[in-house]
CSV table of C-alpha atoms and ligand atoms in Angstrom, one decimal:
chain,number,residue,atom,x,y,z
A,186,MET,CA,67.1,75.7,53.8
A,187,ALA,CA,70.0,77.9,52.8
A,188,GLY,CA,73.5,77.9,54.4
A,189,GLN,CA,75.0,75.0,56.2
A,190,THR,CA,75.8,74.4,59.9
A,191,ASP,CA,78.9,72.3,60.3
A,192,ASP,CA,78.2,70.2,63.4
A,193,THR,CA,81.9,70.1,64.3
A,194,LYS,CA,82.0,73.9,64.5
A,195,ARG,CA,78.8,74.3,66.7
A,196,GLU,CA,79.7,75.9,70.0
A,197,GLY,CA,77.8,78.0,72.3
A,198,PHE,CA,74.0,78.5,72.6
A,199,GLY,CA,72.3,78.7,69.2
A,200,TRP,CA,69.5,81.3,68.7
A,201,GLY,CA,66.8,80.9,66.0
A,202,ILE,CA,64.8,83.9,65.2
A,203,TRP,CA,61.3,83.6,63.8
A,204,ALA,CA,60.3,86.8,61.8
A,205,THR,CA,62.6,89.4,60.3
A,206,GLY,CA,61.0,92.8,61.3
A,207,ALA,CA,62.2,95.6,63.5
A,208,ILE,CA,62.6,93.9,66.8
A,209,ALA,CA,64.0,90.8,65.2
A,210,ALA,CA,66.9,92.9,63.9
A,211,GLN,CA,67.6,94.6,67.3
A,212,PHE,CA,67.5,91.2,69.0
A,213,ALA,CA,70.0,89.9,66.5
A,214,ALA,CA,72.3,92.9,67.1
A,215,ASP,CA,72.0,92.5,70.9
A,216,LEU,CA,73.3,88.9,70.7
A,217,ASP,CA,76.7,90.6,70.3
A,218,HIS,CA,76.3,91.3,74.1
A,219,VAL,CA,75.1,87.8,75.2
A,220,PRO,CA,78.1,85.6,76.4
A,221,GLY,CA,78.0,82.3,74.7
A,222,ALA,CA,75.3,83.2,72.2
A,223,ARG,CA,75.5,82.0,68.6
A,224,ARG,CA,73.4,83.1,65.6
A,225,ALA,CA,72.0,79.8,64.4
A,226,ALA,CA,69.1,80.4,62.0
A,227,VAL,CA,66.4,82.7,60.8
A,228,CYS,CA,62.9,81.8,59.7
A,229,SER,CA,60.7,84.0,57.5
A,230,ARG,CA,57.6,83.7,55.4
A,231,SER,CA,59.8,84.3,52.4
A,232,MET,CA,63.1,82.6,51.7
A,233,GLU,CA,64.4,85.8,49.9
A,234,THR,CA,63.7,87.8,53.2
A,235,ALA,CA,65.3,85.0,55.4
A,236,GLN,CA,68.4,84.9,53.3
A,237,ALA,CA,68.7,88.7,53.3
A,238,PHE,CA,68.3,88.9,57.2
A,239,SER,CA,70.6,86.1,57.7
A,240,ALA,CA,73.3,87.5,55.7
A,241,LYS,CA,73.0,91.0,57.1
A,242,HIS,CA,73.1,89.7,60.6
A,243,GLY,CA,75.5,86.8,60.3
A,244,PHE,CA,73.2,83.8,60.9
A,245,ALA,CA,74.3,80.2,59.9
A,246,SER,CA,71.2,79.4,58.0
A,247,ALA,CA,67.9,80.7,56.6
A,248,HIS,CA,64.5,79.0,56.4
A,249,ALA,CA,61.1,79.6,54.9
A,250,ASP,CA,59.7,76.4,56.1
A,251,PRO,CA,58.8,76.6,59.9
A,252,ASP,CA,59.1,72.7,60.3
A,253,ALA,CA,62.6,72.7,58.9
A,254,PHE,CA,63.5,75.7,61.1
A,255,LEU,CA,62.2,74.0,64.1
A,256,ALA,CA,63.9,70.8,63.2
A,257,ASP,CA,67.3,72.5,62.8
A,258,PRO,CA,69.6,70.9,65.3
A,259,ALA,CA,71.7,74.0,65.5
A,260,VAL,CA,68.8,75.9,67.1
A,261,ASP,CA,68.8,75.8,71.0
A,262,ALA,CA,66.0,78.3,71.5
A,263,VAL,CA,63.6,80.2,69.3
A,264,TYR,CA,63.0,83.8,69.8
A,265,ILE,CA,59.5,84.7,68.3
A,266,ALA,CA,59.4,88.3,66.8
A,267,SER,CA,56.2,88.1,64.7
A,268,PRO,CA,53.1,90.3,65.5
A,269,HIS,CA,51.2,89.6,68.6
A,270,THR,CA,48.5,87.5,66.7
A,271,GLU,CA,51.1,84.9,65.7
A,272,HIS,CA,52.7,84.4,69.0
A,273,CYS,CA,50.6,81.8,70.6
A,274,ALA,CA,50.4,79.4,67.6
A,275,GLN,CA,54.1,79.7,66.9
A,276,ALA,CA,55.0,79.2,70.5
A,277,LEU,CA,53.0,76.0,70.7
A,278,ARG,CA,54.5,74.8,67.4
A,279,ALA,CA,58.1,75.3,68.8
A,280,ILE,CA,57.1,73.7,72.1
A,281,ALA,CA,55.8,70.7,70.2
A,282,ALA,CA,59.0,70.5,68.4
A,283,GLY,CA,60.9,70.5,71.7
A,284,LYS,CA,62.4,74.0,71.2
A,285,PRO,CA,62.6,76.3,74.1
A,286,VAL,CA,60.9,79.7,73.3
A,287,LEU,CA,61.3,83.4,74.1
A,288,ILE,CA,58.1,85.0,72.9
A,289,GLU,CA,57.9,88.7,72.2
A,290,LYS,CA,55.5,90.8,74.2
A,291,PRO,CA,52.6,90.3,74.6
A,292,VAL,CA,53.1,86.6,74.9
A,293,ALA,CA,49.7,86.2,73.3
A,294,MET,CA,46.4,88.1,72.7
A,295,THR,CA,44.5,86.6,75.6
A,296,SER,CA,45.0,85.2,79.1
A,297,VAL,CA,43.7,81.9,78.0
A,298,GLU,CA,46.3,81.6,75.2
A,299,ALA,CA,49.0,82.6,77.7
A,300,ARG,CA,47.9,79.8,80.1
A,301,THR,CA,47.8,77.4,77.2
A,302,ILE,CA,51.4,78.1,76.4
A,303,GLU,CA,52.3,77.8,80.0
A,304,ASP,CA,50.6,74.4,80.3
A,305,ALA,CA,52.1,73.1,77.0
A,306,ALA,CA,55.6,74.1,78.1
A,307,ARG,CA,55.2,72.5,81.5
A,308,ASN,CA,53.8,69.3,80.1
A,309,ALA,CA,56.4,69.0,77.5
A,310,GLY,CA,59.2,69.9,79.8
A,311,VAL,CA,60.3,72.8,77.4
A,312,PHE,CA,61.2,76.3,78.5
A,313,ALA,CA,58.9,79.3,77.5
A,314,MET,CA,59.0,82.8,78.5
A,315,GLU,CA,57.5,86.2,77.6
A,316,ALA,CA,60.3,88.5,76.2
A,317,LEU,CA,59.4,91.3,78.7
A,318,TRP,CA,63.1,92.4,78.7
A,319,THR,CA,62.5,95.4,81.1
A,320,ARG,CA,62.3,92.9,84.1
A,321,PHE,CA,66.0,91.7,83.3
A,322,LEU,CA,67.5,95.2,82.9
A,323,PRO,CA,70.2,96.1,85.5
A,324,ALA,CA,68.4,99.3,86.5
A,325,VAL,CA,65.1,97.4,87.1
A,326,GLN,CA,66.8,94.6,89.0
A,327,ARG,CA,68.6,97.3,91.1
A,328,ALA,CA,65.2,99.0,91.7
A,329,LYS,CA,63.6,95.8,92.9
A,330,ALA,CA,66.4,95.2,95.2
A,331,LEU,CA,66.2,98.7,96.7
A,332,ILE,CA,62.5,98.4,97.2
A,333,ASP,CA,62.7,94.9,98.7
A,334,ASP,CA,65.5,96.0,100.9
A,335,GLY,CA,63.4,98.9,102.3
A,336,ALA,CA,65.5,101.8,100.8
A,337,ILE,CA,62.3,104.0,100.5
A,338,GLY,CA,60.3,102.3,103.3
A,339,THR,CA,56.9,100.9,102.9
A,340,VAL,CA,55.6,101.6,99.4
A,341,ARG,CA,52.6,104.0,99.5
A,342,ARG,CA,51.8,104.0,95.8
A,343,ALA,CA,53.3,104.0,92.3
A,344,GLU,CA,52.6,105.4,89.0
A,345,ALA,CA,53.8,105.1,85.4
A,346,SER,CA,53.2,106.5,81.9
A,347,LEU,CA,54.0,105.5,78.4
A,348,LEU,CA,52.7,107.8,75.7
A,349,PHE,CA,54.6,107.6,72.4
A,350,HIS,CA,54.3,109.6,69.3
A,351,ARG,CA,52.5,107.2,66.9
A,352,PRO,CA,50.4,109.1,64.4
A,353,PHE,CA,47.4,107.1,63.3
A,354,ASP,CA,48.2,104.8,60.4
A,355,PRO,CA,45.6,102.1,59.5
A,356,GLU,CA,48.3,100.1,57.8
A,357,HIS,CA,50.6,99.8,60.7
A,358,ARG,CA,50.4,96.8,63.1
A,359,LEU,CA,49.9,99.1,66.0
A,360,PHE,CA,46.4,100.2,64.7
A,361,ASP,CA,45.5,97.0,62.8
A,362,PRO,CA,43.0,94.7,64.6
A,363,ALA,CA,44.1,91.8,62.5
A,364,ARG,CA,47.6,92.1,63.8
A,365,GLY,CA,46.8,92.7,67.4
A,366,GLY,CA,46.8,96.4,67.3
A,367,GLY,CA,46.1,98.5,70.4
A,368,VAL,CA,48.0,100.3,72.9
A,369,LEU,CA,47.3,98.1,75.9
A,370,HIS,CA,48.8,95.0,74.2
A,371,ASP,CA,51.7,97.0,72.7
A,372,LEU,CA,52.7,99.4,75.6
A,373,GLY,CA,50.3,98.6,78.5
A,374,VAL,CA,52.1,95.3,79.1
A,375,TYR,CA,55.2,97.2,80.3
A,376,PRO,CA,53.8,99.2,83.3
A,377,LEU,CA,51.4,96.4,84.2
A,378,SER,CA,54.0,93.7,84.1
A,379,LEU,CA,56.6,95.8,85.9
A,380,ALA,CA,54.2,96.7,88.6
A,381,THR,CA,53.4,93.0,89.0
A,382,PHE,CA,57.1,92.2,89.2
A,383,LEU,CA,57.9,94.9,91.7
A,384,PHE,CA,54.8,94.7,94.0
A,385,GLY,CA,52.7,91.5,93.5
A,386,ALA,CA,49.6,90.2,91.8
A,387,PRO,CA,47.5,92.8,89.9
A,388,ALA,CA,43.7,93.4,90.6
A,389,LEU,CA,41.8,95.9,88.5
A,390,GLU,CA,40.2,98.9,90.3
A,391,ARG,CA,39.4,101.1,87.3
A,392,GLY,CA,40.0,101.3,83.7
A,393,ARG,CA,39.0,103.5,80.7
A,394,TRP,CA,40.1,103.7,77.1
A,395,GLN,CA,39.7,105.6,73.9
A,396,ALA,CA,39.5,104.0,70.5
A,397,ALA,CA,41.4,104.7,67.3
A,398,PRO,CA,39.4,104.9,64.0
A,399,THR,CA,40.1,101.3,63.4
A,400,GLY,CA,38.5,100.3,66.7
A,401,VAL,CA,41.6,99.4,68.5
A,402,ASP,CA,42.6,101.2,71.9
A,403,ARG,CA,44.8,104.1,71.3
A,404,ALA,CA,44.8,105.5,74.8
A,405,ALA,CA,44.0,103.9,78.2
A,406,GLU,CA,44.3,104.7,81.9
A,407,VAL,CA,44.4,101.9,84.4
A,408,ALA,CA,44.2,101.7,88.3
A,409,LEU,CA,45.3,98.6,89.9
A,410,THR,CA,46.2,97.1,93.3
A,411,CYS,CA,49.4,95.2,92.9
A,412,GLY,CA,49.9,93.2,96.1
A,413,SER,CA,49.0,95.9,98.5
A,414,VAL,CA,50.2,98.8,96.4
A,415,PRO,CA,47.9,101.2,94.5
A,416,PHE,CA,49.3,101.7,91.1
A,417,THR,CA,48.1,103.9,88.2
A,418,ALA,CA,49.3,103.7,84.4
A,419,LYS,CA,48.5,106.0,81.4
A,420,VAL,CA,49.4,104.6,78.1
A,421,GLY,CA,48.8,106.0,74.6
A,422,PHE,CA,49.7,106.6,70.9
A,423,VAL,CA,49.7,110.2,70.5
A,424,GLU,CA,49.3,112.3,67.4
A,425,ASP,CA,51.4,115.3,68.5
A,426,PRO,CA,55.1,114.7,69.5
A,427,ALA,CA,54.6,117.4,72.2
A,428,ALA,CA,52.0,115.1,73.8
A,429,GLU,CA,54.4,112.3,74.6
A,430,GLY,CA,54.3,111.3,78.2
A,431,ARG,CA,56.7,111.5,81.1
A,432,ASN,CA,57.4,107.8,80.4
A,433,ASP,CA,58.8,107.2,83.8
A,434,PHE,CA,57.9,104.8,86.6
A,435,ILE,CA,57.8,106.3,90.1
A,436,VAL,CA,57.5,104.5,93.4
A,437,TYR,CA,56.4,106.5,96.4
A,438,GLY,CA,57.7,105.2,99.7
A,439,GLU,CA,57.2,106.3,103.3
A,440,THR,CA,60.8,107.3,103.8
A,441,GLY,CA,62.0,107.7,100.2
A,442,THR,CA,61.1,108.0,96.5
A,443,LEU,CA,62.5,106.0,93.6
A,444,ARG,CA,62.1,106.7,89.9
A,445,ILE,CA,62.9,104.4,87.0
A,446,ASP,CA,63.8,107.3,84.6
A,447,ARG,CA,62.4,108.0,81.2
A,448,HIS,CA,61.9,105.9,79.2
A,449,PHE,CA,61.5,103.4,82.0
A,450,LEU,CA,60.9,100.4,79.7
A,451,SER,CA,64.6,100.6,78.7
A,452,GLY,CA,65.9,101.4,82.1
A,453,PRO,CA,68.5,104.1,81.4
A,454,SER,CA,68.9,105.3,85.0
A,455,LEU,CA,67.4,105.4,88.5
A,456,THR,CA,66.9,108.4,90.6
A,457,LEU,CA,66.5,108.0,94.3
A,458,TRP,CA,65.3,110.7,96.8
A,459,ASP,CA,66.0,110.3,100.5
A,460,ARG,CA,62.6,111.6,101.5
A,461,PRO,CA,58.9,111.0,100.7
A,462,LEU,CA,57.6,113.1,97.8
A,463,GLU,CA,54.1,113.6,96.5
A,464,THR,CA,55.4,114.2,92.9
A,465,THR,CA,58.7,114.2,91.2
A,466,PRO,CA,60.1,116.8,88.7
A,467,ASP,CA,58.9,116.4,85.1
A,468,PRO,CA,61.9,114.6,83.3
A,469,ARG,CA,61.1,116.4,80.1
A,470,GLY,CA,62.0,119.9,81.4
A,471,TRP,CA,65.4,121.5,80.8
A,472,GLY,CA,65.9,122.1,84.5
A,473,GLU,CA,65.5,118.5,85.2
A,474,LYS,CA,68.0,117.4,82.4
A,475,LEU,CA,70.5,119.8,83.9
A,476,ALA,CA,69.8,118.7,87.4
A,477,ARG,CA,70.5,115.1,86.6
A,478,ARG,CA,74.1,116.0,85.7
A,479,LEU,CA,74.7,117.9,88.8
A,480,PRO,CA,75.2,116.5,92.4
A,481,MET,CA,72.0,117.5,94.4
A,482,PRO,CA,71.7,117.0,98.1
A,483,GLY,CA,69.2,114.2,99.0
A,484,ARG,CA,69.1,112.9,95.5
A,485,THR,CA,71.1,110.2,93.9
A,486,VAL,CA,71.2,109.3,90.1
A,487,MET,CA,72.3,105.8,89.2
A,488,ASP,CA,73.4,105.6,85.6
A,489,PHE,CA,72.9,102.3,83.7
A,490,ALA,CA,74.2,103.4,80.2
A,491,ARG,CA,75.2,100.5,78.0
A,492,PRO,CA,76.2,99.8,74.5
A,493,SER,CA,73.1,97.5,73.7
A,494,ARG,CA,69.5,98.2,73.3
A,495,GLY,CA,69.0,95.9,76.4
A,496,LEU,CA,67.5,92.8,74.9
A,497,ASN,CA,70.5,91.0,75.7
A,498,PHE,CA,69.9,90.7,79.5
A,499,GLN,CA,66.8,88.6,79.0
A,500,ALA,CA,68.5,86.4,76.3
A,501,ALA,CA,71.4,85.7,78.8
A,502,ALA,CA,68.7,84.9,81.5
A,503,VAL,CA,66.9,82.4,79.2
A,504,GLN,CA,70.2,80.7,78.4
A,505,ALA,CA,71.0,80.4,82.1
A,506,ALA,CA,67.5,79.1,82.9
A,507,ILE,CA,67.6,76.4,80.1
A,508,ALA,CA,71.0,75.4,81.4
A,509,ARG,CA,69.5,74.9,84.8
A,510,GLY,CA,66.9,72.7,83.3
A,511,GLU,CA,63.9,75.0,84.0
A,512,THR,CA,60.7,75.4,81.9
A,513,ALA,CA,60.0,78.9,83.2
A,514,HIS,CA,62.0,81.7,84.5
A,515,PRO,CA,61.3,82.6,88.1
A,516,ALA,CA,61.6,86.4,87.4
A,517,MET,CA,59.1,86.2,84.4
A,518,PRO,CA,56.7,83.3,84.8
A,519,LEU,CA,53.9,82.9,82.2
A,520,SER,CA,51.4,83.1,85.1
A,521,ASP,CA,52.4,86.8,85.4
A,522,SER,CA,52.0,87.2,81.6
A,523,ALA,CA,48.4,85.7,81.9
A,524,ALA,CA,47.6,87.9,84.9
A,525,VAL,CA,48.5,91.0,82.8
A,526,LEU,CA,46.5,90.0,79.8
A,527,ALA,CA,43.5,89.3,82.2
A,528,ILE,CA,43.7,92.9,83.4
A,529,ILE,CA,43.7,94.2,79.7
A,530,GLU,CA,40.8,92.0,78.9
A,531,GLN,CA,38.8,93.4,81.9
A,532,VAL,CA,39.6,97.0,80.8
A,533,LEU,CA,38.7,96.4,77.1
A,534,ALA,CA,35.5,94.7,78.1
A,535,ALA,CA,34.0,98.1,78.9
A,536,PRO,CA,33.0,100.3,75.8
A,537,PRO,CA,35.5,103.0,74.9
A,538,GLU,CA,34.9,106.5,76.1
A,539,ASN,CA,34.9,108.1,72.7
B,843,NDP,N1,60.8,94.3,73.0
B,843,NDP,C1,60.7,95.5,72.4
B,843,NDP,O1,61.3,96.5,72.7
B,843,NDP,C2,59.8,95.5,71.2
B,843,NDP,C3,58.9,94.3,71.0
B,843,NDP,N2,58.1,94.3,69.9
B,843,NDP,C4,57.2,93.2,69.7
B,843,NDP,O2,57.6,92.5,68.6
B,843,NDP,C5,56.7,91.9,67.8
B,843,NDP,C6,57.0,92.4,66.3
B,843,NDP,O3,57.1,93.8,66.4
B,843,NDP,P1,57.9,94.6,65.1
B,843,NDP,O4,59.2,93.9,65.0
B,843,NDP,O5,57.8,96.0,65.5
B,843,NDP,O6,57.0,94.2,63.9
B,843,NDP,P2,57.3,94.3,62.4
B,843,NDP,O7,56.0,94.5,61.7
B,843,NDP,O8,58.4,95.2,62.1
B,843,NDP,O9,57.8,92.8,62.0
B,843,NDP,C7,57.0,91.7,62.2
B,843,NDP,C8,57.6,90.6,61.4
B,843,NDP,O10,56.8,89.5,61.7
B,843,NDP,C9,56.7,88.5,60.5
B,843,NDP,N3,55.3,88.2,60.3
B,843,NDP,C10,54.7,87.0,60.5
B,843,NDP,N4,53.4,87.0,60.2
B,843,NDP,C11,53.1,88.3,59.9
B,843,NDP,C12,51.9,88.9,59.5
B,843,NDP,N5,50.7,88.2,59.5
B,843,NDP,N6,51.9,90.2,59.2
B,843,NDP,C13,53.1,90.9,59.2
B,843,NDP,N7,54.2,90.3,59.6
B,843,NDP,C14,54.3,89.0,59.9
B,843,NDP,C15,57.2,89.4,59.4
B,843,NDP,O11,58.5,88.8,59.2
B,843,NDP,P3,58.7,87.8,57.9
B,843,NDP,O12,58.2,88.6,56.7
B,843,NDP,O13,60.1,87.6,57.9
B,843,NDP,O14,57.8,86.6,58.2
B,843,NDP,C16,57.4,90.8,59.9
B,843,NDP,O15,58.6,91.4,59.5
B,843,NDP,C17,55.4,92.5,68.4
B,843,NDP,O16,54.6,91.6,69.1
B,843,NDP,C18,55.8,93.6,69.4
B,843,NDP,O17,55.0,93.8,70.5
B,843,NDP,C19,58.1,95.3,68.9
B,843,NDP,C20,59.0,96.5,69.2
B,843,NDP,C21,59.8,96.5,70.2
B,844,LIG,O1,57.7,97.0,72.8
B,844,LIG,C1,57.7,98.1,72.2
B,844,LIG,O2,58.5,99.1,72.7
B,844,LIG,C2,58.8,100.2,72.0
B,844,LIG,C3,57.6,100.7,71.2
B,844,LIG,O3,58.1,101.7,70.3
B,844,LIG,C4,57.0,99.6,70.4
B,844,LIG,O4,55.8,100.0,69.8
B,844,LIG,C5,56.6,98.4,71.3
B,844,LIG,O5,56.2,97.3,70.6
């Protein structure tokens, strides 16, 4: 262990971060926007890396031994930011040590693993949640309230896309089977989980996918019924930047239409139309970009600009749930995480189409 935590100076809620990659750095930065949060400790596979990350982001201590990290009394909760394949084992280890856990998405590789984490947390009386930050964004919370309050009438159907420019690279975790590569686990969880949150439990109607040269899924289309709402999602890692998707989430109601705008996973804004539409304008077009700045009859744009990436809202929700003595968050229960992984398993059980 490097660094010292002076017990007399420990105030607030101490976060420990397990892993030091890209999202770990963004979470560490977003802790600036979490009231009461304190940067307690970092754990890496290498002490040198842990110390460098700790120094850069202002953590109190650095660890290369997970047992010492999990025994650190300054850590009130652990944020797991490793590749998907590590999530389940690390979460179970943290729970066994009595540390609440916020586990990056996907919470695990399989629905069975997700349920194992859920059972372990419940039995130990320790908090656990998938870090599906999108559910906690103010724009998404507002979208749910609008839908539930009937602002667009009965929901007829919904659709979403997330196609990101990610050229094939066999070394990258996204394409590496050993590190949980594949678009459904990486991006697919966003639309599937959000549809589950907004409309209800998912049931698979149809699914298809294409494989990357490493065998993992690089594109997929999924049709679900969530609650009673038909929902379709397209996800992909695309070679050509021009092939990126609309990356928005559209809810078609009987009296209105609501769009969580591009890129919906970070909830930058909402657009509400006061009438039912069969489609909405493509957010990538210049006309649409201009239209969003101008007042338009029958159309309201709600802006949710913020200084953070948006990981802070889930962290604040976790702190509050732990303060209430909960072992799960009502807005993101692990049963939903398991249900989404079960859908992904059903889709990938069929052979790829290429
Ligand atoms: N919420 C969001 O917006 C995002 C979430 N994610 C999720 O976060 C997780 C991590 O993604 P990301 O940060 O992009 O990944 P990175 O590859 O950038 O970082 C992963 C880190 O995990 C640690 N690690 C532990 N075991 C391994 C291993 N076997 N191989 C490689 N690294 C390992 C490493 O830290 P060390 O060397 O210190 O041990 C590494 O730096 C994923 O599950 C992903 O789905 C990712 C991006 C955005
Ligand atoms: O969670 C994520 O969101 C943003 C993507 O770029 C990244 O691949 C994914 O892990």
